Every structure is written in structure tokens, then in C-alpha cells.
mmCIF file of C-alpha atoms in Angstrom:
data_model
loop_
_atom_site.group_PDB
_atom_site.id
_atom_site.type_symbol
_atom_site.label_atom_id
_atom_site.label_comp_id
_atom_site.label_asym_id
_atom_site.label_seq_id
_atom_site.Cartn_x
_atom_site.Cartn_y
_atom_site.Cartn_z
ATOM 1 C CA MET A 124 0.110 -0.236 0.008
ATOM 2 C CA ILE A 125 0.955 3.589 -0.905
ATOM 3 C CA GLY A 126 0.730 6.592 1.168
ATOM 4 C CA VAL A 127 -0.547 9.530 -1.219
ATOM 5 C CA VAL A 128 -0.015 13.177 0.923
ATOM 6 C CA LEU A 129 -3.020 15.560 -1.000
ATOM 7 C CA ALA A 130 -1.592 18.369 -1.399
ATOM 8 C CA GLY A 131 -2.851 20.039 -4.336
ATOM 9 C CA GLY A 132 -5.164 22.943 -2.656
ATOM 10 C CA ARG A 133 -4.632 26.236 -3.352
ATOM 11 C CA SER A 134 -4.969 27.345 -0.002
ATOM 12 C CA THR A 135 -7.093 30.154 -0.893
ATOM 13 C CA ARG A 136 -9.444 30.128 2.045
ATOM 14 C CA LEU A 137 -6.667 30.580 4.538
ATOM 15 C CA GLY A 138 -4.341 32.945 2.608
ATOM 16 C CA GLN A 139 -1.309 31.089 2.809
ATOM 17 C CA ASP A 140 0.211 27.901 1.607
ATOM 18 C CA LYS A 141 -0.883 24.716 3.922
ATOM 19 C CA ILE A 142 1.771 22.535 2.974
ATOM 20 C CA ARG A 143 4.404 24.974 4.444
ATOM 21 C CA LEU A 144 2.739 25.676 7.780
ATOM 22 C CA ARG A 145 4.640 25.211 10.795
ATOM 23 C CA LEU A 146 2.503 24.669 14.154
ATOM 24 C CA PRO A 147 3.601 24.371 17.613
ATOM 25 C CA GLY A 148 5.547 21.104 18.372
ATOM 26 C CA ASP A 149 8.672 19.394 16.469
ATOM 27 C CA GLY A 150 9.430 22.140 13.560
ATOM 28 C CA ARG A 151 8.383 19.955 11.019
ATOM 29 C CA ASP A 152 5.828 21.708 7.914
ATOM 30 C CA MET A 153 2.487 20.038 7.383
ATOM 31 C CA LEU A 154 3.967 18.427 4.195
ATOM 32 C CA ALA A 155 6.915 16.598 5.866
ATOM 33 C CA ARG A 156 4.255 15.710 9.372
ATOM 34 C CA THR A 157 1.595 14.002 7.016
ATOM 35 C CA ALA A 158 4.469 12.011 4.815
ATOM 36 C CA ASP A 159 5.761 11.031 8.091
ATOM 37 C CA LEU A 160 2.461 9.610 9.501
ATOM 38 C CA LEU A 161 1.927 7.719 6.218
ATOM 39 C CA ALA A 162 5.475 6.332 5.792
ATOM 40 C CA ALA A 163 5.046 4.487 8.773
ATOM 41 C CA ARG A 164 2.104 2.878 7.732
ATOM 42 C CA THR A 165 2.844 2.122 4.164
ATOM 43 C CA ASP A 166 5.321 0.951 1.429
ATOM 44 C CA GLY A 167 6.197 4.163 0.619
ATOM 45 C CA VAL A 168 4.435 7.943 0.148
ATOM 46 C CA VAL A 169 3.886 9.959 -2.902
ATOM 47 C CA VAL A 170 2.635 13.550 -2.846
ATOM 48 C CA SER A 171 -0.265 14.293 -4.962
ATOM 49 C CA CYS A 172 -0.775 17.735 -6.198
ATOM 50 C CA ARG A 173 -1.411 20.331 -9.286
ATOM 51 C CA ARG A 174 0.704 20.327 -12.396
ATOM 52 C CA SER A 175 1.230 24.064 -11.493
ATOM 53 C CA SER A 176 2.167 23.308 -7.844
ATOM 54 C CA ALA A 177 5.733 24.390 -6.454
ATOM 55 C CA ILE A 178 6.182 21.371 -4.572
ATOM 56 C CA ALA A 179 9.636 20.106 -5.594
ATOM 57 C CA GLU A 180 10.484 16.324 -5.415
ATOM 58 C CA SER A 181 12.509 16.297 -2.183
ATOM 59 C CA GLY A 182 13.085 14.052 0.559
ATOM 60 C CA GLY A 183 12.961 11.130 -1.586
ATOM 61 C CA LEU A 184 9.181 11.892 -1.995
ATOM 62 C CA ARG A 185 7.586 11.275 -5.643
ATOM 63 C CA VAL A 186 5.157 13.856 -6.890
ATOM 64 C CA ILE A 187 2.099 12.492 -8.774
ATOM 65 C CA PRO A 188 0.690 15.561 -10.457
ATOM 66 C CA ASP A 189 -3.166 15.801 -11.503
ATOM 67 C CA GLU A 190 -4.145 14.503 -14.768
ATOM 68 C CA GLU A 191 -6.613 17.373 -15.093
ATOM 69 C CA GLU A 192 -6.514 20.414 -13.233
ATOM 70 C CA GLY A 193 -9.629 21.942 -11.155
ATOM 71 C CA LEU A 194 -11.023 18.840 -10.138
ATOM 72 C CA GLY A 195 -9.610 19.223 -6.290
ATOM 73 C CA PRO A 196 -9.165 16.373 -4.566
ATOM 74 C CA LEU A 197 -11.223 13.912 -6.529
ATOM 75 C CA GLY A 198 -8.665 14.987 -9.101
ATOM 76 C CA GLY A 199 -5.686 13.853 -7.036
ATOM 77 C CA VAL A 200 -6.939 10.787 -5.739
ATOM 78 C CA GLN A 201 -8.215 9.428 -9.476
ATOM 79 C CA SER A 202 -4.556 10.720 -10.818
ATOM 80 C CA ALA A 203 -2.745 8.846 -8.200
ATOM 81 C CA LEU A 204 -4.853 5.417 -8.419
ATOM 82 C CA ARG A 205 -4.217 5.650 -12.276
ATOM 83 C CA ALA A 206 -0.427 6.029 -11.401
ATOM 84 C CA LEU A 207 0.270 3.670 -8.657
ATOM 85 C CA ARG A 208 -2.303 1.044 -9.614
ATOM 86 C CA GLU A 209 -2.152 -0.328 -5.978
ATOM 87 C CA PRO A 210 -4.025 0.581 -2.871
ATOM 88 C CA ILE A 211 -3.568 4.044 -1.571
ATOM 89 C CA LEU A 212 -4.285 5.661 1.821
ATOM 90 C CA VAL A 213 -5.102 8.847 1.353
ATOM 91 C CA LEU A 214 -4.207 11.962 3.752
ATOM 92 C CA SER A 215 -5.198 15.571 3.341
ATOM 93 C CA CYS A 216 -2.213 17.563 3.998
ATOM 94 C CA ASP A 217 -4.132 20.214 6.643
ATOM 95 C CA LEU A 218 -4.695 17.580 9.242
ATOM 96 C CA PRO A 219 -2.658 18.747 12.423
ATOM 97 C CA PHE A 220 -4.247 16.570 14.739
ATOM 98 C CA MET A 221 -3.951 13.178 12.802
ATOM 99 C CA ASP A 222 -2.276 10.420 14.365
ATOM 100 C CA GLU A 223 -0.617 7.034 14.212
ATOM 101 C CA ALA A 224 -3.700 5.536 16.384
ATOM 102 C CA THR A 225 -6.396 6.791 13.701
ATOM 103 C CA LEU A 226 -4.333 5.552 10.651
ATOM 104 C CA ARG A 227 -3.606 2.223 12.420
ATOM 105 C CA ARG A 228 -7.439 1.943 13.254
ATOM 106 C CA LEU A 229 -8.088 2.517 9.466
ATOM 107 C CA LEU A 230 -5.670 -0.193 8.081
ATOM 108 C CA VAL A 231 -7.224 -2.833 10.842
ATOM 109 C CA ALA A 232 -10.850 -2.122 9.315
ATOM 110 C CA ARG A 233 -9.588 -2.155 5.695
ATOM 111 C CA ASN A 234 -8.099 -5.486 6.209
ATOM 112 C CA ALA A 235 -11.271 -6.642 7.244
ATOM 113 C CA ARG A 236 -13.473 -5.144 4.861
ATOM 114 C CA PRO A 237 -16.009 -6.940 3.013
ATOM 115 C CA ALA A 238 -14.921 -8.409 -0.436
ATOM 116 C CA GLU A 239 -17.238 -5.571 -2.232
ATOM 117 C CA ALA A 240 -15.728 -2.823 -0.459
ATOM 118 C CA VAL A 241 -13.145 -0.502 -2.544
ATOM 119 C CA LEU A 242 -13.247 2.426 -0.068
ATOM 120 C CA THR A 243 -12.442 1.898 3.462
ATOM 121 C CA THR A 244 -13.097 5.549 5.797
ATOM 122 C CA PHE A 245 -14.329 6.641 8.718
ATOM 123 C CA GLN A 246 -18.319 8.143 8.973
ATOM 124 C CA GLN A 247 -19.599 10.671 11.917
ATOM 125 C CA VAL A 248 -21.984 8.933 13.856
ATOM 126 C CA GLU A 249 -23.813 12.170 14.621
ATOM 127 C CA THR A 250 -24.081 13.885 11.203
ATOM 128 C CA GLY A 251 -22.891 10.871 8.326
ATOM 129 C CA TYR A 252 -20.010 12.792 7.155
ATOM 130 C CA ILE A 253 -18.049 10.653 5.675
ATOM 131 C CA GLU A 254 -13.872 11.510 5.749
ATOM 132 C CA ALA A 255 -12.877 10.787 2.039
ATOM 133 C CA LEU A 256 -9.628 12.820 2.631
ATOM 134 C CA VAL A 257 -8.710 10.014 5.235
ATOM 135 C CA ALA A 258 -9.267 6.946 3.565
ATOM 136 C CA VAL A 259 -8.122 3.815 1.740
ATOM 137 C CA TYR A 260 -9.139 3.271 -1.946
ATOM 138 C CA GLU A 261 -8.619 0.162 -3.705
ATOM 139 C CA PRO A 262 -7.624 -0.084 -7.555
ATOM 140 C CA ALA A 263 -10.940 -0.923 -8.104
ATOM 141 C CA CYS A 264 -12.649 1.923 -7.470
ATOM 142 C CA LEU A 265 -10.987 3.754 -10.471
ATOM 143 C CA PRO A 266 -14.503 2.757 -12.426
ATOM 144 C CA CYS A 267 -16.477 4.771 -10.064
ATOM 145 C CA PHE A 268 -13.979 7.565 -10.540
ATOM 146 C CA GLU A 269 -14.507 7.560 -14.431
ATOM 147 C CA GLU A 270 -18.254 7.452 -13.826
ATOM 148 C CA ALA A 271 -18.199 10.526 -11.666
ATOM 149 C CA ARG A 272 -16.145 12.331 -14.285
ATOM 150 C CA ALA A 273 -18.580 11.334 -16.895
ATOM 151 C CA ARG A 274 -21.759 12.566 -14.843
ATOM 152 C CA GLY A 275 -19.687 15.908 -14.052
ATOM 153 C CA LEU A 276 -19.639 15.121 -10.139
ATOM 154 C CA ARG A 277 -16.660 16.746 -8.108
ATOM 155 C CA GLN A 278 -17.634 15.878 -4.432
ATOM 156 C CA LEU A 279 -15.044 12.877 -3.568
ATOM 157 C CA ASN A 280 -17.517 11.660 -0.648
ATOM 158 C CA LEU A 281 -19.840 10.664 -3.372
ATOM 159 C CA VAL A 282 -17.617 8.851 -6.052
ATOM 160 C CA VAL A 283 -18.035 5.261 -4.446
ATOM 161 C CA PRO A 284 -21.578 4.257 -3.676
ATOM 162 C CA GLU A 285 -22.315 3.649 -0.399
ATOM 163 C CA ALA A 286 -22.873 -0.297 -0.640
ATOM 164 C CA SER A 287 -18.890 -0.463 -1.988
ATOM 165 C CA GLN A 288 -17.554 1.327 1.003
ATOM 166 C CA ALA A 289 -16.496 0.002 4.713
ATOM 167 C CA ARG A 290 -17.233 2.451 7.129
ATOM 168 C CA ILE A 291 -15.615 3.077 10.574
ATOM 169 C CA PRO A 292 -17.931 4.825 12.893
ATOM 170 C CA TYR A 293 -16.836 7.648 15.074
ATOM 171 C CA THR A 294 -18.118 10.137 17.579
ATOM 172 C CA ARG A 295 -17.918 14.193 18.130
ATOM 173 C CA ALA A 296 -15.881 13.184 20.766
ATOM 174 C CA GLU A 297 -13.477 11.433 18.636
ATOM 175 C CA ALA A 298 -13.362 13.958 16.206
ATOM 176 C CA ARG A 299 -10.007 15.630 16.961
ATOM 177 C CA PRO A 300 -7.473 13.991 14.636
ATOM 178 C CA PHE A 301 -10.057 14.740 11.972
ATOM 179 C CA PHE A 302 -10.034 18.783 12.338
ATOM 180 C CA ASN A 303 -8.632 20.461 9.268
ATOM 181 C CA ILE A 304 -7.347 23.775 8.358
ATOM 182 C CA ASN A 305 -9.045 25.662 6.165
ATOM 183 C CA PHE A 306 -9.270 29.225 7.136
ATOM 184 C CA PRO A 307 -7.012 31.593 9.281
ATOM 185 C CA ALA A 308 -9.477 30.907 12.210
ATOM 186 C CA ASP A 309 -8.574 27.159 12.435
ATOM 187 C CA LEU A 310 -4.803 27.990 12.058
ATOM 188 C CA GLU A 311 -5.317 30.183 15.246
ATOM 189 C CA ARG A 312 -7.045 27.417 16.883
ATOM 190 C CA ALA A 313 -4.786 24.417 16.041
ATOM 191 C CA ARG A 314 -1.967 26.711 17.083
ATOM 192 C CA ARG A 315 -3.771 27.564 20.569
ATOM 193 C CA LEU A 316 -4.629 23.839 21.091
ATOM 194 C CA LEU A 317 -0.927 23.011 20.494
ATOM 195 C CA SER A 318 0.936 25.275 22.393
ATOM 196 C CA PRO A 319 2.472 24.109 25.835
ATOM 197 C CA GLY A 320 0.278 24.210 28.446
ATOM 198 C CA THR A 321 -2.966 23.979 26.762
#
């Protein structure tokens, strides 16, 4: 299984590049932190990004550019699946509280999934929300992406039919690992929570 860091966003809502953010802690930027998390649980790590991105292949990380720009995470996951042709553990680069325990839980569920499941992901109990950016995608789900593109669908969490998903329930009380940074207020909250003594 290959780990895929989703780093193709333009960070327009945040106003600065997410992958270069350094939060209180060990000094790593978000790209390095996410890649390290994936490296501990997979057989290799690649970065999914826009073709026009300034991300360089550094630190031994291979870059897979989007085949078609403007599709968001859907385009990134589809391009990675096509390029790699093996299971991928996808992780968005803007999750400051993601941890190894959560990824371990995901992989245990993936290994125990029903034969028909081509996507293993988390679902929040209270809202039904699917964590499509913290998930394992099997190569067999590629036809779902082709069909989604043919229909003009761009929402990643709607690409794979529910009957082909293995879902791990989690509650709001367990939601911290899924907190992501989209807006300046999110960044400030993450900094406060990660600061010593908080």
C-alpha cells in the first residue's frame, strides 16, 4: 500500500500555503508531518499536487501531478490511483491532529473489509459525514471515478457508492484527528491547542 499526501489545494481560504505551515511542536511543516505519518504505515509515500504546484520532489518523495486540474481532491485521488495501480492510503495535508492510532484503526478496518468494499473510511455518527480525505482507496474503485467524471460529479465523498464502502463509525468526542485547517480561525485554534500548557 502506498501513502498519498493530498497537497493540491490552492489554500485560497487560508491565505497561505498549507503544506509549509509550521505549528507548535517538532518544527516540521505540514507536508513533512503528513508524509512521516504515512511512511510509518505504508510501503512508500507520494505527494499528489497540481501540475502548476511549486512542490519539488525532495526528501525522496515522488510527486504525482493531477492529470486534469481544477477537480480538487477527486482529481488527485484519481490521478494517484491511475499512476500507482495499487491500494492507496490517502491523507489530506491539513490535519494537524491526525495520529498513528487513527491510521492504525483505518488499516485494521481495511484488512477486515467485505470483499465488495473498494473504499474504507470513517463516518461521523452524529452527522453521517464521510471522511473521504482520510481513507483507503482500492484500485478497483477507478471505474467509480470514471463514472463520476462522466456525470460531472466533483464531490469526492459521493464517488464510491455506499454499498462499496467499509465505514468506521466515530463520534464527535473522537473527532479531533479529523480537524482540518481551512480558514485563519482554524489555524489560530490549532496553534492554541498545540501550544505548550494548553
